[in-house]
Amino acid sequence: MSPPIVVDLDGTLIHTDMLHESALWMLRDKPLDVLRIPGWLMSGKAVLKRELAGRATFQPASLPYNEHLLAWLAQQRAAGRKLILCTASDHAIAHAIANHLGVFDEVMASDGQVNLAGRNKAAALQERFGEGGFDYVGNSSADLAVWALARRAIVVNASNSIVNKARQLFDVEHVFPRAELGLRALARVLRVHQWLKNLLLFVPLLAGHQFGGIEPWLALALAFVSFSLCASTVYIANDLLDLESDRQHPRKRSRPFASGLVPAWMGVVLAPVLLFVSLLLGARVGGDFLPWLLFYFAVTCAYSWWLKRLILVDCLTLAMLYTLRIVAGAAAAGIVLSFWLLAFSVFLFLSLAFVKRYAELQVQILAGKQKAHGRGYLTSDAPLVQMLGITAGYAAVVVLSLYLNSDAVLALYRQPEIVWGAVPVILFWVSWIWMQAHRGHMHDDPLVFAVKDRASLAAGLAFGAVLAAGAIGFSW
């Protein structure tokens, strides 16, 4: 009879580490308890895991499981082999996962006194099954001590050095390779495509027709990099704090942290480094840019921790964050903002924020859910969210119309009557965006949708052409 198969959890059966995730859950839900971590750790790692597990609330079904390994384990179990989940995670977490999967015959885990990792795990398995009395599935250098006592080694998601060392020292039955991290994965972590939003920093310079002089453009270029790195810091923090909600979303579940492609600890290390570089560059921009950058960072943190769970407040905050980019751009270039630009921006971006939330609700409706996870909305709120968003979008068009009838237009444009052509263009685009959202074609982020949508790009070109024609002027 074949010996039992002992399976590690963190980084092996799941593409994540439950200790890291437990700490992130506590940071999100009970941030003050983070101050107690050093004391728990002084009492031992097993105590730390027990305390974190006692404060963790998670859905085992949403975790990023290694599906290839699970399929192989199912084959082994069908062949009559006994499966044991043996993990350094706390037993409360281990039992919840084992109960959900329903394939394990036994669970061995840390119990608040013994941290069942490395040599402790090897000793426990040797006492339970004897040397060579089990096959072991693991992934890290800590598992070398366990493989030394196992009959055979099954290596999962391990680095090339661990795979090579295991093959040199042990009888390796099977290797499940891990996905390699590349530049594409890093770009997804940083959400480089979202940096397009930061082009809003240049809007005050363009709207004020201040095209002369290289210094404002250089300042804005540096501000763009600074703002982008700051935004990436917040995106990483948001992804880490929103893991469970993302995993329950059909598209967001493939994000690097939610899927386990990139380990959570890497995000915890990367975020403060990006923030430091962002602030360093922001200080070099000069003027009032740095205070606005810090304010943007504070608001986005408040949004990630709390505000995004408050109905309506979340959309108002998103609209403010978009508008803050324009304010920060004006500060970097030393330009005084007009009331009209701010009013137009607030209403337009409020409409886009509602588009984003409406699109998410549409996805939840198709999934048969009554509430958006991690948000304050019911799926039945979708029609009201749609109405509010369309109203905000049309309010932006009204503000634009009033602006075109002001003295400021006469000062900036040679033939201001031509600029009135911008009104139907914006009216079309707002209506088009909401039509696509209603039909379920909208991306989770409307600006990302817009840069890929032909009609939106055509509207953008038409808008720019109308403004340019009004500024240059021509004879009839």
Short mmCIF file of C-alpha atoms in Angstrom, two decimals:
data_model
loop_
_atom_site.label_atom_id
_atom_site.label_comp_id
_atom_site.label_asym_id
_atom_site.label_seq_id
_atom_site.Cartn_x
_atom_site.Cartn_y
_atom_site.Cartn_z
CA MET A 1 0.00 0.00 0.00
CA SER A 2 1.35 3.46 -0.95
CA PRO A 3 2.22 5.79 1.94
CA PRO A 4 0.12 8.89 2.60
CA ILE A 5 0.73 12.15 0.81
CA VAL A 6 1.44 15.08 3.11
CA VAL A 7 0.68 18.46 1.57
CA ASP A 8 1.98 21.87 2.59
CA LEU A 9 -0.46 24.80 2.44
CA ASP A 10 1.22 28.21 2.03
CA GLY A 11 2.77 28.68 -1.39
CA THR A 12 1.98 25.07 -2.28
CA LEU A 13 -1.70 24.21 -2.13
CA ILE A 14 -2.55 27.92 -2.35
CA HIS A 15 -0.74 30.68 -4.24
CA THR A 16 -0.41 32.85 -1.15
CA ASP A 17 0.67 32.81 2.50
CA MET A 18 -2.05 32.82 5.15
CA LEU A 19 0.18 34.53 7.73
CA HIS A 20 0.68 37.49 5.43
CA GLU A 21 -2.99 37.58 4.48
CA SER A 22 -4.10 37.39 8.12
CA ALA A 23 -1.90 40.39 8.93
CA LEU A 24 -3.39 42.32 6.01
CA TRP A 25 -6.94 41.47 7.11
CA MET A 26 -6.18 42.76 10.59
CA LEU A 27 -4.58 45.91 9.16
CA ARG A 28 -7.76 46.53 7.18
CA ASP A 29 -10.34 45.70 9.86
CA LYS A 30 -8.50 46.38 13.15
CA PRO A 31 -5.53 48.62 12.32
CA LEU A 32 -4.75 49.47 15.95
CA ASP A 33 -4.14 45.79 16.71
CA VAL A 34 -1.13 45.92 14.38
CA LEU A 35 0.74 47.57 17.26
CA ARG A 36 0.36 44.32 19.21
CA ILE A 37 2.19 42.20 16.63
CA PRO A 38 5.72 42.72 18.12
CA GLY A 39 4.47 41.50 21.52
CA TRP A 40 2.85 38.42 20.03
CA LEU A 41 5.96 37.67 18.01
CA MET A 42 8.11 37.86 21.15
CA SER A 43 5.95 35.08 22.58
CA GLY A 44 6.65 32.91 19.54
CA LYS A 45 5.55 32.65 15.94
CA ALA A 46 2.86 30.12 16.85
CA VAL A 47 1.29 32.65 19.23
CA LEU A 48 1.39 35.31 16.52
CA LYS A 49 -0.40 32.99 14.08
CA ARG A 50 -2.99 32.06 16.67
CA GLU A 51 -3.77 35.71 17.47
CA LEU A 52 -3.97 36.68 13.80
CA ALA A 53 -6.14 33.68 12.95
CA GLY A 54 -8.52 34.56 15.76
CA ARG A 55 -9.09 37.96 14.18
CA ALA A 56 -9.28 36.76 10.57
CA THR A 57 -12.52 36.42 8.66
CA PHE A 58 -12.07 34.90 5.23
CA GLN A 59 -13.88 32.81 2.66
CA PRO A 60 -11.90 29.61 1.92
CA ALA A 61 -13.68 29.33 -1.43
CA SER A 62 -12.13 32.60 -2.63
CA LEU A 63 -8.48 31.64 -2.04
CA PRO A 64 -6.20 31.18 -5.08
CA TYR A 65 -5.74 27.41 -5.09
CA ASN A 66 -3.19 25.55 -7.16
CA GLU A 67 -5.68 23.87 -9.48
CA HIS A 68 -3.07 21.64 -11.14
CA LEU A 69 -1.98 20.30 -7.76
CA LEU A 70 -5.58 19.81 -6.63
CA ALA A 71 -6.34 17.80 -9.76
CA TRP A 72 -3.31 15.60 -9.13
CA LEU A 73 -4.28 15.11 -5.48
CA ALA A 74 -7.80 14.12 -6.55
CA GLN A 75 -6.28 11.42 -8.80
CA GLN A 76 -4.11 10.14 -5.95
CA ARG A 77 -7.06 10.02 -3.57
CA ALA A 78 -9.13 8.17 -6.15
CA ALA A 79 -6.30 5.64 -6.31
CA GLY A 80 -6.74 5.04 -2.57
CA ARG A 81 -3.98 7.18 -1.13
CA LYS A 82 -4.48 9.04 2.14
CA LEU A 83 -4.07 12.84 2.02
CA ILE A 84 -2.88 14.92 4.98
CA LEU A 85 -2.78 18.71 5.09
CA CYS A 86 0.27 19.66 7.17
CA THR A 87 0.91 23.37 7.51
CA ALA A 88 2.60 26.02 9.60
CA SER A 89 -0.61 28.06 9.45
CA ASP A 90 -2.82 28.04 12.52
CA HIS A 91 -5.14 25.05 12.85
CA ALA A 92 -8.27 27.27 12.68
CA ILE A 93 -7.30 28.40 9.19
CA ALA A 94 -6.09 24.95 8.13
CA HIS A 95 -9.32 23.23 9.22
CA ALA A 96 -11.47 25.84 7.45
CA ILE A 97 -9.59 25.23 4.20
CA ALA A 98 -9.61 21.45 4.59
CA ASN A 99 -13.34 21.43 5.30
CA HIS A 100 -13.97 23.51 2.20
CA LEU A 101 -11.90 21.27 -0.10
CA GLY A 102 -13.15 18.00 1.38
CA VAL A 103 -10.19 15.93 0.09
CA PHE A 104 -8.02 15.63 3.19
CA ASP A 105 -8.25 12.79 5.65
CA GLU A 106 -6.33 14.57 8.39
CA VAL A 107 -5.03 18.03 9.31
CA MET A 108 -1.81 18.88 11.14
CA ALA A 109 -1.15 22.55 11.88
CA SER A 110 0.35 25.07 14.29
CA ASP A 111 -1.59 25.09 17.56
CA GLY A 112 -0.54 28.29 19.31
CA GLN A 113 2.37 26.54 21.03
CA VAL A 114 4.34 24.79 18.29
CA ASN A 115 5.01 26.46 14.96
CA LEU A 116 4.72 23.50 12.61
CA ALA A 117 7.34 24.57 10.07
CA GLY A 118 10.75 23.30 8.98
CA ARG A 119 12.36 21.01 11.53
CA ASN A 120 9.28 21.06 13.80
CA LYS A 121 7.17 19.77 10.91
CA ALA A 122 9.80 17.15 10.02
CA ALA A 123 9.89 15.89 13.62
CA ALA A 124 6.09 15.75 13.88
CA LEU A 125 5.79 13.78 10.62
CA GLN A 126 8.59 11.42 11.58
CA GLU A 127 6.84 10.71 14.89
CA ARG A 128 3.50 10.23 13.14
CA PHE A 129 4.57 8.14 10.12
CA GLY A 130 8.21 7.24 10.62
CA GLU A 131 11.13 8.02 8.35
CA GLY A 132 10.26 7.29 4.73
CA GLY A 133 6.65 6.63 5.69
CA PHE A 134 5.15 9.47 3.67
CA ASP A 135 5.52 11.50 0.48
CA TYR A 136 5.73 15.24 0.95
CA VAL A 137 4.49 18.11 -1.22
CA GLY A 138 6.27 21.39 -0.51
CA ASN A 139 7.73 24.51 -2.09
CA SER A 140 10.41 26.27 -0.03
CA SER A 141 13.82 25.89 1.59
CA ALA A 142 12.07 25.21 4.91
CA ASP A 143 10.71 22.02 3.33
CA LEU A 144 14.19 20.58 2.71
CA ALA A 145 14.23 19.22 6.26
CA VAL A 146 10.90 17.48 5.64
CA TRP A 147 11.89 16.04 2.25
CA ALA A 148 14.96 14.54 3.96
CA LEU A 149 12.63 12.28 5.98
CA ALA A 150 10.09 11.61 3.23
CA ARG A 151 10.05 8.68 0.83
CA ARG A 152 9.58 10.93 -2.19
CA ALA A 153 9.43 14.67 -2.82
CA ILE A 154 6.80 16.52 -4.84
CA VAL A 155 8.05 20.06 -5.53
CA VAL A 156 5.48 22.80 -6.19
CA ASN A 157 5.91 26.51 -7.08
CA ALA A 158 9.57 26.42 -6.07
CA SER A 159 12.47 28.49 -7.34
CA ASN A 160 14.92 26.87 -9.75
CA SER A 161 17.54 26.63 -6.99
CA ILE A 162 15.13 24.71 -4.72
CA VAL A 163 14.09 22.41 -7.56
CA ASN A 164 17.72 21.65 -8.45
CA LYS A 165 18.70 21.08 -4.83
CA ALA A 166 15.72 18.77 -4.26
CA ARG A 167 16.63 16.72 -7.33
CA GLN A 168 20.22 16.40 -6.14
CA LEU A 169 19.35 15.29 -2.61
CA PHE A 170 16.00 13.49 -2.82
CA ASP A 171 13.86 11.22 -4.96
CA VAL A 172 11.66 13.79 -6.71
CA GLU A 173 8.48 12.22 -8.05
CA HIS A 174 6.93 15.27 -9.67
CA VAL A 175 7.57 19.00 -10.16
CA PHE A 176 4.78 21.55 -10.56
CA PRO A 177 6.54 24.63 -12.00
CA ARG A 178 5.67 28.11 -10.84
CA ALA A 179 4.70 30.99 -13.07
CA GLU A 180 7.65 33.25 -13.80
CA LEU A 181 7.43 36.92 -12.89
CA GLY A 182 8.35 39.30 -15.69
CA LEU A 183 8.02 42.91 -16.73
CA ARG A 184 4.39 42.33 -17.68
CA ALA A 185 3.58 41.16 -14.15
CA LEU A 186 5.37 44.20 -12.70
CA ALA A 187 3.42 46.49 -15.02
CA ARG A 188 0.19 44.90 -13.79
CA VAL A 189 1.27 45.36 -10.17
CA LEU A 190 2.00 49.04 -10.78
CA ARG A 191 -1.10 49.34 -13.00
CA VAL A 192 0.93 51.28 -15.54
CA HIS A 193 -2.11 51.61 -17.80
CA GLN A 194 -3.76 53.66 -15.05
CA TRP A 195 -1.01 56.26 -15.34
CA LEU A 196 -2.97 57.65 -18.28
CA LYS A 197 -5.22 59.31 -15.70
CA ASN A 198 -2.28 61.41 -14.59
CA LEU A 199 -2.21 63.17 -17.95
CA LEU A 200 -4.90 65.28 -16.28
CA LEU A 201 -2.00 67.12 -14.68
CA PHE A 202 -1.41 68.81 -18.06
CA VAL A 203 -5.02 70.00 -18.43
CA PRO A 204 -4.57 73.41 -16.69
CA LEU A 205 -1.63 74.28 -18.96
CA LEU A 206 -3.57 73.32 -22.08
CA ALA A 207 -6.85 74.89 -20.96
CA GLY A 208 -5.05 78.16 -20.19
CA HIS A 209 -3.33 78.15 -23.61
CA GLN A 210 0.05 78.58 -21.92
CA PHE A 211 2.16 76.72 -24.45
CA GLY A 212 5.28 78.87 -24.35
CA GLY A 213 8.29 78.18 -22.13
CA ILE A 214 9.93 74.85 -21.39
CA GLU A 215 10.01 75.12 -17.59
CA PRO A 216 6.29 74.43 -16.92
CA TRP A 217 6.42 71.39 -19.21
CA LEU A 218 9.50 70.01 -17.45
CA ALA A 219 7.88 70.59 -14.06
CA LEU A 220 4.72 68.80 -15.20
CA ALA A 221 6.73 65.88 -16.65
CA LEU A 222 8.43 65.41 -13.27
CA ALA A 223 5.08 65.83 -11.53
CA PHE A 224 3.60 63.16 -13.82
CA VAL A 225 6.24 60.62 -12.77
CA SER A 226 5.85 61.56 -9.10
CA PHE A 227 2.05 61.30 -9.24
CA SER A 228 2.20 58.01 -11.13
CA LEU A 229 4.48 56.39 -8.56
CA CYS A 230 2.27 57.70 -5.75
CA ALA A 231 -0.80 56.30 -7.52
CA SER A 232 0.92 52.92 -7.94
CA THR A 233 1.67 52.91 -4.20
CA VAL A 234 -2.02 53.34 -3.50
CA TYR A 235 -3.04 50.75 -6.12
CA ILE A 236 -0.78 48.21 -4.43
CA ALA A 237 -2.14 49.04 -0.98
CA ASN A 238 -5.69 48.89 -2.29
CA ASP A 239 -5.08 45.50 -3.93
CA LEU A 240 -3.56 44.11 -0.73
CA LEU A 241 -6.44 45.32 1.42
CA ASP A 242 -9.08 44.25 -1.08
CA LEU A 243 -7.87 40.72 -1.80
CA GLU A 244 -11.06 38.94 -0.81
CA SER A 245 -13.38 41.28 -2.72
CA ASP A 246 -11.18 41.06 -5.82
CA ARG A 247 -11.21 37.26 -5.68
CA GLN A 248 -15.00 37.29 -5.81
CA HIS A 249 -15.00 39.46 -8.93
CA PRO A 250 -14.84 37.69 -12.33
CA ARG A 251 -12.17 40.04 -13.74
CA LYS A 252 -10.38 41.42 -10.70
CA ARG A 253 -9.63 37.89 -9.45
CA SER A 254 -6.86 37.72 -12.06
CA ARG A 255 -4.99 40.68 -10.58
CA PRO A 256 -1.41 39.75 -9.55
CA PHE A 257 -1.95 39.78 -5.78
CA ALA A 258 -5.47 38.33 -5.83
CA SER A 259 -4.41 35.45 -8.07
CA GLY A 260 -1.24 34.80 -6.09
CA LEU A 261 1.00 35.45 -9.11
CA VAL A 262 2.85 38.04 -7.00
CA PRO A 263 3.23 37.34 -3.25
CA ALA A 264 1.68 39.82 -0.84
CA TRP A 265 4.98 40.43 0.97
CA MET A 266 6.44 41.80 -2.24
CA GLY A 267 3.72 44.44 -2.36
CA VAL A 268 4.31 45.34 1.28
CA VAL A 269 7.98 45.97 0.48
CA LEU A 270 7.44 47.70 -2.86
CA ALA A 271 4.76 50.20 -1.81
CA PRO A 272 6.85 52.27 0.67
CA VAL A 273 9.79 52.32 -1.76
CA LEU A 274 7.59 53.76 -4.50
CA LEU A 275 6.10 56.29 -2.09
CA PHE A 276 9.56 57.46 -0.99
CA VAL A 277 10.69 57.99 -4.60
CA SER A 278 7.41 59.74 -5.40
CA LEU A 279 7.78 62.21 -2.54
CA LEU A 280 11.42 62.80 -3.40
CA LEU A 281 10.48 63.72 -6.97
CA GLY A 282 7.48 65.72 -5.76
CA ALA A 283 9.73 67.87 -3.60
CA ARG A 284 11.85 68.68 -6.65
CA VAL A 285 8.82 69.90 -8.62
CA GLY A 286 8.54 72.86 -6.30
CA GLY A 287 5.67 75.26 -5.75
CA ASP A 288 2.60 73.89 -3.97
CA PHE A 289 2.76 70.55 -5.78
CA LEU A 290 4.06 68.47 -2.85
CA PRO A 291 1.25 69.47 -0.41
CA TRP A 292 -1.35 68.54 -3.05
CA LEU A 293 0.45 65.25 -3.69
CA LEU A 294 0.38 64.47 0.04
CA PHE A 295 -3.30 65.40 0.21
CA TYR A 296 -4.03 63.10 -2.75
CA PHE A 297 -2.18 60.27 -0.99
CA ALA A 298 -4.09 60.86 2.26
CA VAL A 299 -7.47 60.85 0.50
CA THR A 300 -6.66 57.71 -1.49
CA CYS A 301 -5.59 55.94 1.72
CA ALA A 302 -8.85 56.99 3.37
CA TYR A 303 -10.69 55.69 0.32
CA SER A 304 -8.90 52.32 0.43
CA TRP A 305 -9.41 51.81 4.15
CA TRP A 306 -12.88 53.19 4.66
CA LEU A 307 -14.56 55.55 2.21
CA LYS A 308 -15.00 53.03 -0.62
CA ARG A 309 -17.39 51.08 1.62
CA LEU A 310 -19.69 54.09 2.09
CA ILE A 311 -22.50 54.41 -0.41
CA LEU A 312 -22.35 57.61 -2.54
CA VAL A 313 -19.37 58.90 -0.53
CA ASP A 314 -17.18 56.52 -2.53
CA CYS A 315 -18.19 58.05 -5.86
CA LEU A 316 -17.84 61.61 -4.55
CA THR A 317 -14.34 60.72 -3.35
CA LEU A 318 -13.39 59.24 -6.72
CA ALA A 319 -14.57 62.42 -8.44
CA MET A 320 -12.46 64.47 -6.03
CA LEU A 321 -9.40 62.30 -6.69
CA TYR A 322 -9.70 62.86 -10.44
CA THR A 323 -10.10 66.60 -9.90
CA LEU A 324 -7.12 66.68 -7.53
CA ARG A 325 -4.92 65.70 -10.44
CA ILE A 326 -5.95 68.87 -12.25
CA VAL A 327 -5.39 70.96 -9.11
CA ALA A 328 -1.95 69.41 -8.60
CA GLY A 329 -1.07 70.08 -12.25
CA ALA A 330 -1.95 73.73 -11.82
CA ALA A 331 0.22 73.89 -8.70
CA ALA A 332 3.16 72.29 -10.52
CA ALA A 333 2.90 74.70 -13.47
CA GLY A 334 2.17 77.76 -11.32
CA ILE A 335 -1.24 78.39 -12.91
CA VAL A 336 -4.34 79.81 -11.24
CA LEU A 337 -7.29 77.48 -11.81
CA SER A 338 -10.57 78.78 -13.17
CA PHE A 339 -13.89 78.08 -11.45
CA TRP A 340 -15.27 76.74 -14.73
CA LEU A 341 -12.61 74.07 -15.14
CA LEU A 342 -13.05 72.85 -11.57
CA ALA A 343 -16.86 72.75 -11.80
CA PHE A 344 -16.77 70.93 -15.15
CA SER A 345 -14.23 68.42 -13.80
CA VAL A 346 -16.20 67.63 -10.65
CA PHE A 347 -19.44 66.87 -12.51
CA LEU A 348 -17.78 64.94 -15.34
CA PHE A 349 -15.68 62.78 -13.05
CA LEU A 350 -18.61 62.21 -10.71
CA SER A 351 -20.46 60.79 -13.72
CA LEU A 352 -17.50 58.53 -14.53
CA ALA A 353 -17.31 57.39 -10.89
CA PHE A 354 -20.95 56.35 -11.08
CA VAL A 355 -20.21 54.57 -14.38
CA LYS A 356 -17.51 52.57 -12.61
CA ARG A 357 -19.83 51.58 -9.78
CA TYR A 358 -22.72 50.85 -12.14
CA ALA A 359 -20.51 48.54 -14.22
CA GLU A 360 -19.49 46.65 -11.08
CA LEU A 361 -23.12 46.27 -10.04
CA GLN A 362 -23.97 44.92 -13.48
CA VAL A 363 -21.34 42.20 -13.02
CA GLN A 364 -22.77 41.30 -9.60
CA ILE A 365 -26.29 41.14 -11.05
CA LEU A 366 -25.14 38.69 -13.72
CA ALA A 367 -23.53 36.60 -10.97
CA GLY A 368 -26.89 36.44 -9.18
CA LYS A 369 -25.75 38.40 -6.13
CA GLN A 370 -27.82 40.87 -4.15
CA LYS A 371 -24.95 42.94 -2.75
CA ALA A 372 -21.60 44.12 -4.04
CA HIS A 373 -18.92 42.60 -1.81
CA GLY A 374 -16.90 45.22 0.06
CA ARG A 375 -19.17 48.04 -1.10
CA GLY A 376 -22.26 49.67 0.38
CA TYR A 377 -24.45 49.04 -2.65
CA LEU A 378 -27.21 46.55 -3.32
CA THR A 379 -27.54 45.30 -6.88
CA SER A 380 -31.06 46.74 -6.83
CA ASP A 381 -29.42 50.20 -6.56
CA ALA A 382 -28.11 49.94 -10.13
CA PRO A 383 -30.97 51.93 -11.79
CA LEU A 384 -30.58 54.76 -9.26
CA VAL A 385 -26.80 54.82 -9.68
CA GLN A 386 -27.37 55.02 -13.44
CA MET A 387 -29.76 57.96 -13.05
CA LEU A 388 -27.38 59.85 -10.75
CA GLY A 389 -24.47 59.30 -13.12
CA ILE A 390 -26.30 60.46 -16.23
CA THR A 391 -27.53 63.54 -14.36
CA ALA A 392 -23.97 64.40 -13.26
CA GLY A 393 -22.69 63.95 -16.81
CA TYR A 394 -25.29 66.28 -18.27
CA ALA A 395 -24.58 68.79 -15.50
CA ALA A 396 -20.98 68.86 -16.75
CA VAL A 397 -22.30 69.71 -20.23
CA VAL A 398 -24.37 72.56 -18.76
CA VAL A 399 -21.31 73.96 -16.98
CA LEU A 400 -19.36 73.79 -20.24
CA SER A 401 -22.16 75.65 -22.03
CA LEU A 402 -22.18 78.41 -19.40
CA TYR A 403 -18.39 78.67 -19.64
CA LEU A 404 -18.57 79.15 -23.41
CA ASN A 405 -20.81 82.16 -22.79
CA SER A 406 -18.35 83.79 -20.37
CA ASP A 407 -15.79 86.55 -20.88
CA ALA A 408 -12.96 84.06 -20.40
CA VAL A 409 -13.74 82.44 -23.75
CA LEU A 410 -13.53 85.78 -25.55
CA ALA A 411 -10.03 86.26 -24.14
CA LEU A 412 -8.76 82.79 -25.08
CA TYR A 413 -10.35 82.10 -28.46
CA ARG A 414 -10.27 84.17 -31.66
CA GLN A 415 -13.57 82.72 -32.82
CA PRO A 416 -15.41 81.56 -29.69
CA GLU A 417 -18.53 80.66 -31.67
CA ILE A 418 -16.62 77.68 -33.13
CA VAL A 419 -15.92 76.36 -29.64
CA TRP A 420 -19.65 75.80 -29.18
CA GLY A 421 -19.06 72.67 -31.24
CA ALA A 422 -17.51 71.14 -28.12
CA VAL A 423 -20.94 70.96 -26.45
CA PRO A 424 -22.51 68.34 -28.76
CA VAL A 425 -19.24 66.36 -28.71
CA ILE A 426 -19.23 66.10 -24.90
CA LEU A 427 -22.98 65.49 -24.89
CA PHE A 428 -22.48 62.60 -27.30
CA TRP A 429 -19.58 61.12 -25.34
CA VAL A 430 -21.37 61.19 -21.96
CA SER A 431 -24.42 59.56 -23.55
CA TRP A 432 -22.25 57.01 -25.37
CA ILE A 433 -20.38 56.00 -22.21
CA TRP A 434 -23.63 55.41 -20.36
CA MET A 435 -25.12 53.54 -23.31
CA GLN A 436 -22.15 51.16 -23.29
CA ALA A 437 -22.43 50.75 -19.51
CA HIS A 438 -26.13 49.95 -19.85
CA ARG A 439 -25.34 47.29 -22.45
CA GLY A 440 -22.73 45.70 -20.19
CA HIS A 441 -19.77 46.65 -22.39
CA MET A 442 -18.08 48.91 -19.85
CA HIS A 443 -14.68 48.14 -18.36
CA ASP A 444 -14.40 48.50 -14.59
CA ASP A 445 -12.59 51.78 -15.22
CA PRO A 446 -14.32 54.09 -17.76
CA LEU A 447 -11.11 55.95 -18.63
CA VAL A 448 -9.37 52.67 -19.49
CA PHE A 449 -12.42 51.84 -21.62
CA ALA A 450 -12.26 55.25 -23.32
CA VAL A 451 -8.65 54.92 -24.53
CA LYS A 452 -9.54 51.61 -26.21
CA ASP A 453 -12.95 52.62 -27.58
CA ARG A 454 -13.02 53.98 -31.14
CA ALA A 455 -16.06 56.20 -30.60
CA SER A 456 -14.48 57.72 -27.48
CA LEU A 457 -11.19 58.34 -29.28
CA ALA A 458 -13.05 59.95 -32.18
CA ALA A 459 -14.94 62.17 -29.75
CA GLY A 460 -11.65 63.18 -28.12
CA LEU A 461 -10.14 64.10 -31.48
CA ALA A 462 -13.27 66.07 -32.44
CA PHE A 463 -13.19 67.92 -29.11
CA GLY A 464 -9.54 68.87 -29.58
CA ALA A 465 -10.11 69.88 -33.19
CA VAL A 466 -12.99 72.20 -32.25
CA LEU A 467 -10.94 73.91 -29.53
CA ALA A 468 -7.94 74.28 -31.86
CA ALA A 469 -10.10 75.74 -34.64
CA GLY A 470 -11.62 78.24 -32.20
CA ALA A 471 -8.19 79.26 -30.92
CA ILE A 472 -6.58 79.64 -34.36
CA GLY A 473 -9.60 81.10 -36.11
CA PHE A 474 -10.21 81.27 -39.83
CA SER A 475 -12.06 83.37 -42.35
CA TRP A 476 -15.39 82.24 -43.72
#
